[in-house]
Amino acid sequence: MNLPTPVPVRAPGRRGEIASVKEALRFIDQLPPELARLSRWTFARALFHEVERTGKSRDMKAAVRQFRQALSNERWLEEDS
């Protein structure tokens, strides 16, 4: 399932865009353990799993908003795009 708008990322070892729920989940699953345990990432992961389960647009909006916030907190959100 594609995200409404690709999310531009500039994380260590990863530049470019995340365009689907599967890519977002893969990105979160590959985080270092100390980051993956933080609530912002566990919440984003849970929300994306809910999107996979329901397919609802409101769930997608919440998941993308949380994902963008988590990226922003790490200073990994590419703001220029």
Coordinates of N, CA and C in Angstrom, one line a residue:
M1 N 0.8 -1.2 0.0 CA 0.0 0.0 0.0 C 0.9 1.2 0.0
N2 N 0.6 2.1 -0.9 CA 1.4 3.4 -1.0 C 1.0 4.4 -0.1
L3 N 2.0 5.2 0.4 CA 1.7 6.4 1.2 C 1.0 7.5 0.3
P4 N 0.2 8.4 0.9 CA -0.4 9.4 0.1 C 0.6 10.3 -0.7
T5 N 1.7 10.6 0.0 CA 2.8 11.3 -0.5 C 4.1 10.7 0.0
P6 N 5.1 10.4 -0.9 CA 6.3 9.9 -0.4 C 7.0 10.8 0.7
V7 N 7.6 10.2 1.7 CA 8.2 10.9 2.8 C 9.7 11.0 2.5
P8 N 10.3 12.2 2.3 CA 11.7 12.3 2.1 C 12.5 12.1 3.3
V9 N 13.5 11.3 3.2 CA 14.4 10.9 4.4 C 15.8 11.1 4.1
R10 N 16.5 11.6 5.1 CA 18.0 11.7 5.0 C 18.6 11.2 6.3
A11 N 18.4 9.9 6.6 CA 18.9 9.2 7.7 C 20.3 8.6 7.4
P12 N 21.1 8.3 8.4 CA 22.4 7.7 8.2 C 22.2 6.4 7.4
G13 N 22.9 6.3 6.3 CA 22.8 5.1 5.4 C 21.5 5.0 4.6
R14 N 20.7 6.0 4.6 CA 19.5 6.0 3.9 C 19.1 7.4 3.4
R15 N 19.1 7.6 2.1 CA 18.7 8.9 1.5 C 17.6 8.6 0.5
G16 N 16.7 9.5 0.3 CA 15.7 9.2 -0.7 C 14.3 9.3 -0.1
E17 N 13.3 8.6 -0.7 CA 12.0 8.7 -0.2 C 11.4 7.3 0.2
I18 N 10.6 7.4 1.1 CA 9.8 6.2 1.6 C 8.4 6.4 1.0
A19 N 8.0 5.4 0.2 CA 6.8 5.6 -0.6 C 5.7 4.6 -0.2
S20 N 6.0 3.6 0.6 CA 4.9 2.6 0.9 C 5.0 2.2 2.3
V21 N 3.9 1.6 2.8 CA 3.8 1.1 4.2 C 4.9 0.1 4.4
K22 N 5.1 -0.8 3.5 CA 6.2 -1.9 3.6 C 7.6 -1.2 3.8
E23 N 7.9 -0.2 3.0 CA 9.2 0.5 3.1 C 9.3 1.2 4.4
A24 N 8.2 1.8 4.9 CA 8.3 2.4 6.2 C 8.5 1.4 7.3
L25 N 7.8 0.3 7.3 CA 8.0 -0.7 8.3 C 9.4 -1.3 8.2
R26 N 9.9 -1.5 7.0 CA 11.3 -2.0 6.9 C 12.3 -1.0 7.5
F27 N 12.1 0.3 7.2 CA 12.9 1.3 7.7 C 12.9 1.3 9.3
I28 N 11.7 1.2 9.9 CA 11.6 1.2 11.3 C 12.3 -0.1 11.9
D29 N 12.0 -1.2 11.2 CA 12.6 -2.5 11.7 C 14.1 -2.5 11.7
Q30 N 14.7 -1.7 10.8 CA 16.2 -1.7 10.7 C 16.8 -0.6 11.6
L31 N 16.1 0.1 12.4 CA 16.6 1.1 13.3 C 17.5 0.4 14.3
P32 N 18.5 1.1 14.8 CA 19.3 0.5 16.0 C 18.4 0.2 17.1
P33 N 18.6 -0.8 17.9 CA 17.7 -1.2 19.0 C 17.4 0.0 20.0
E34 N 18.4 0.8 20.3 CA 18.2 1.9 21.2 C 17.2 2.9 20.7
L35 N 17.1 3.1 19.4 CA 16.1 4.0 18.8 C 14.7 3.2 18.6
A36 N 14.8 2.0 18.2 CA 13.6 1.2 17.9 C 12.7 1.1 19.2
R37 N 13.3 1.2 20.4 CA 12.6 1.0 21.6 C 11.8 2.3 22.0
L38 N 12.2 3.4 21.4 CA 11.6 4.7 21.7 C 10.1 4.7 21.3
S39 N 9.3 5.3 22.1 CA 7.8 5.3 21.9 C 7.4 5.9 20.6
R40 N 8.1 6.9 20.1 CA 7.8 7.5 18.8 C 7.9 6.5 17.7
W41 N 8.8 5.6 17.7 CA 9.0 4.6 16.7 C 8.1 3.4 16.9
T42 N 7.9 2.9 18.1 CA 7.0 1.8 18.4 C 5.6 2.2 18.0
F43 N 5.2 3.5 18.3 CA 3.9 3.9 17.9 C 3.7 4.0 16.4
A44 N 4.7 4.6 15.7 CA 4.6 4.6 14.2 C 4.5 3.2 13.7
R45 N 5.2 2.3 14.2 CA 5.2 0.9 13.7 C 3.8 0.3 13.9
A46 N 3.2 0.5 15.1 CA 1.9 0.0 15.4 C 0.9 0.6 14.5
L47 N 1.0 1.9 14.2 CA 0.0 2.6 13.3 C 0.1 2.1 11.9
F48 N 1.3 1.8 11.4 CA 1.5 1.2 10.1 C 0.9 -0.2 10.0
H49 N 1.0 -0.9 11.1 CA 0.4 -2.3 11.1 C -1.1 -2.2 11.1
E50 N -1.6 -1.2 11.7 CA -3.1 -0.9 11.7 C -3.5 -0.6 10.3
V51 N -2.7 0.2 9.6 CA -3.0 0.6 8.2 C -3.1 -0.7 7.3
E52 N -2.1 -1.6 7.5 CA -2.1 -2.9 6.8 C -3.4 -3.7 7.1
R53 N -3.8 -3.6 8.3 CA -5.0 -4.4 8.7 C -6.3 -3.8 8.2
T54 N -6.5 -2.5 8.3 CA -7.7 -1.8 8.0 C -7.8 -1.2 6.6
G55 N -6.7 -0.7 6.1 CA -6.7 0.0 4.8 C -7.4 1.4 4.9
K56 N -7.7 1.9 6.0 CA -8.5 3.1 6.1 C -7.6 4.3 6.0
S57 N -8.1 5.3 5.3 CA -7.3 6.5 5.0 C -7.0 7.3 6.3
R58 N -8.0 7.3 7.3 CA -7.7 8.0 8.6 C -6.5 7.3 9.3
D59 N -6.4 6.0 9.2 CA -5.3 5.3 9.9 C -4.0 5.6 9.1
M60 N -4.1 5.7 7.8 CA -2.9 6.1 7.0 C -2.4 7.5 7.4
K61 N -3.3 8.4 7.5 CA -3.0 9.8 7.9 C -2.3 9.8 9.3
A62 N -2.8 9.1 10.2 CA -2.2 9.0 11.6 C -0.8 8.4 11.5
A63 N -0.7 7.3 10.8 CA 0.6 6.6 10.7 C 1.7 7.5 10.0
V64 N 1.3 8.2 8.9 CA 2.3 9.1 8.2 C 2.6 10.2 9.1
R65 N 1.6 10.8 9.8 CA 1.9 12.0 10.7 C 2.9 11.5 11.8
Q66 N 2.7 10.4 12.4 CA 3.6 9.9 13.5 C 5.0 9.6 12.9
F67 N 5.0 9.0 11.7 CA 6.3 8.6 11.1 C 7.1 9.9 10.8
R68 N 6.4 10.9 10.2 CA 7.1 12.2 9.9 C 7.6 12.8 11.2
Q69 N 6.8 12.7 12.3 CA 7.2 13.3 13.6 C 8.4 12.6 14.1
A70 N 8.4 11.3 14.1 CA 9.6 10.5 14.6 C 10.8 10.9 13.8
L71 N 10.7 10.9 12.4 CA 11.8 11.3 11.6 C 12.3 12.7 11.9
S72 N 11.4 13.6 12.1 CA 11.7 15.0 12.5 C 12.5 15.1 13.8
N73 N 12.0 14.3 14.8 CA 12.7 14.3 16.1 C 14.2 13.8 16.0
E74 N 14.4 12.9 15.0 CA 15.8 12.4 14.8 C 16.6 13.3 13.9
R75 N 15.9 14.4 13.3 CA 16.5 15.3 12.3 C 16.8 14.5 11.0
W76 N 15.9 13.6 10.7 CA 16.0 12.7 9.5 C 15.0 13.1 8.4
L77 N 14.1 14.0 8.7 CA 13.1 14.4 7.8 C 13.7 15.4 6.8
E78 N 13.7 15.2 5.5 CA 14.2 16.1 4.5 C 13.2 17.2 4.4
E79 N 13.4 18.3 5.0 CA 12.4 19.4 5.0 C 12.3 20.2 3.7
D80 N 13.3 20.2 2.9 CA 13.3 20.9 1.6 C 12.4 20.4 0.6
S81 N 12.0 19.1 0.7 CA 11.2 18.5 -0.4 C 9.7 18.8 -0.2

